[in-house]
Amino acid sequence: MNRIILLLAVTMLWTSLASGADILIFPSKNGSVTFPHKRHTDMLRECRFCHEKTPGRMPNFGKDFAHKTCKGCHELRGTGPTKCGMCHRK
């Protein structure tokens, strides 16, 4: 019985870590960027579109990565914000 409870607890923890936060806010000198993570995971369905290796914190995430990956994906797909003020809000 204890093993089942432990397995259930570990599974619940892993699921919450894998799904990530619903909304992430990234501070920036040009205005904070609000990122609807759940909307993106529901739409893309694969973590690899943004995360290079595994889900979780991205060690190289920053301005250059976001502009290349996020803005690049929006331009490629023809959807989502593509101008500075559409992401950066003061």
Short mmCIF file of C-alpha atoms in Angstrom, two decimals:
data_model
loop_
_atom_site.label_atom_id
_atom_site.label_comp_id
_atom_site.label_asym_id
_atom_site.label_seq_id
_atom_site.Cartn_x
_atom_site.Cartn_y
_atom_site.Cartn_z
CA MET A 1 0.00 0.00 0.00
CA ASN A 2 2.82 2.40 0.84
CA ARG A 3 4.41 1.77 -2.56
CA ILE A 4 1.18 2.65 -4.33
CA ILE A 5 0.91 5.92 -2.39
CA LEU A 6 4.55 6.75 -3.12
CA LEU A 7 4.11 5.95 -6.81
CA LEU A 8 0.97 8.10 -6.96
CA ALA A 9 2.76 11.01 -5.25
CA VAL A 10 5.75 10.80 -7.61
CA THR A 11 3.44 10.61 -10.64
CA MET A 12 1.49 13.68 -9.51
CA LEU A 13 4.71 15.62 -8.90
CA TRP A 14 6.15 14.65 -12.31
CA THR A 15 2.92 15.61 -14.08
CA SER A 16 2.86 19.03 -12.47
CA LEU A 17 6.53 19.64 -13.37
CA ALA A 18 6.07 18.46 -16.94
CA SER A 19 3.03 20.62 -17.60
CA GLY A 20 4.73 23.75 -16.26
CA ALA A 21 3.13 26.98 -15.20
CA ASP A 22 0.03 28.32 -16.92
CA ILE A 23 1.44 31.83 -17.39
CA LEU A 24 5.05 32.96 -17.14
CA ILE A 25 6.16 36.59 -16.81
CA PHE A 26 9.60 37.58 -18.01
CA PRO A 27 10.85 40.98 -16.82
CA SER A 28 12.55 43.11 -19.45
CA LYS A 29 13.82 46.68 -19.65
CA ASN A 30 11.40 47.24 -22.55
CA GLY A 31 8.45 45.97 -20.50
CA SER A 32 7.53 42.60 -19.05
CA VAL A 33 6.60 39.79 -21.42
CA THR A 34 3.61 37.69 -20.37
CA PHE A 35 3.90 34.22 -21.86
CA PRO A 36 0.78 32.01 -21.90
CA HIS A 37 2.59 28.68 -21.46
CA LYS A 38 -0.53 26.52 -21.25
CA ARG A 39 -1.94 27.98 -24.47
CA HIS A 40 1.32 27.17 -26.25
CA THR A 41 1.53 23.62 -24.86
CA ASP A 42 -2.10 22.97 -25.82
CA MET A 43 -1.49 24.29 -29.33
CA LEU A 44 1.97 22.85 -30.06
CA ARG A 45 1.61 19.62 -28.04
CA GLU A 46 5.35 18.98 -28.12
CA CYS A 47 7.86 20.51 -25.73
CA ARG A 48 10.69 20.19 -28.26
CA PHE A 49 9.43 23.17 -30.27
CA CYS A 50 10.74 25.46 -27.53
CA HIS A 51 12.78 23.29 -25.16
CA GLU A 52 15.98 21.98 -26.70
CA LYS A 53 16.33 18.84 -24.57
CA THR A 54 13.79 18.28 -21.82
CA PRO A 55 10.94 20.27 -20.30
CA GLY A 56 11.93 22.60 -17.49
CA ARG A 57 14.00 25.73 -17.12
CA MET A 58 15.90 26.67 -20.24
CA PRO A 59 19.47 27.55 -19.23
CA ASN A 60 20.16 29.72 -22.30
CA PHE A 61 16.85 31.57 -22.21
CA GLY A 62 17.24 35.29 -22.69
CA LYS A 63 16.68 38.08 -25.19
CA ASP A 64 18.54 36.42 -28.08
CA PHE A 65 16.87 33.04 -27.55
CA ALA A 66 13.39 34.57 -27.21
CA HIS A 67 13.75 36.75 -30.28
CA LYS A 68 15.06 33.86 -32.38
CA THR A 69 12.74 31.13 -31.10
CA CYS A 70 9.53 32.91 -30.08
CA LYS A 71 9.41 35.68 -32.66
CA GLY A 72 10.78 33.33 -35.33
CA CYS A 73 8.01 30.80 -34.68
CA HIS A 74 5.34 33.50 -34.80
CA GLU A 75 6.67 34.78 -38.12
CA LEU A 76 6.97 31.26 -39.54
CA ARG A 77 3.43 30.30 -38.53
CA GLY A 78 1.96 33.69 -39.42
CA THR A 79 0.27 33.98 -36.03
CA GLY A 80 0.92 35.64 -32.70
CA PRO A 81 2.80 38.83 -31.89
CA THR A 82 5.60 39.92 -34.20
CA LYS A 83 6.18 43.53 -33.13
CA CYS A 84 7.97 44.66 -29.94
CA GLY A 85 4.99 46.30 -28.23
CA MET A 86 2.83 43.25 -28.74
CA CYS A 87 4.95 41.23 -26.29
CA HIS A 88 6.65 43.89 -24.18
CA ARG A 89 4.14 45.70 -21.95
CA LYS A 90 5.08 48.48 -19.56
#
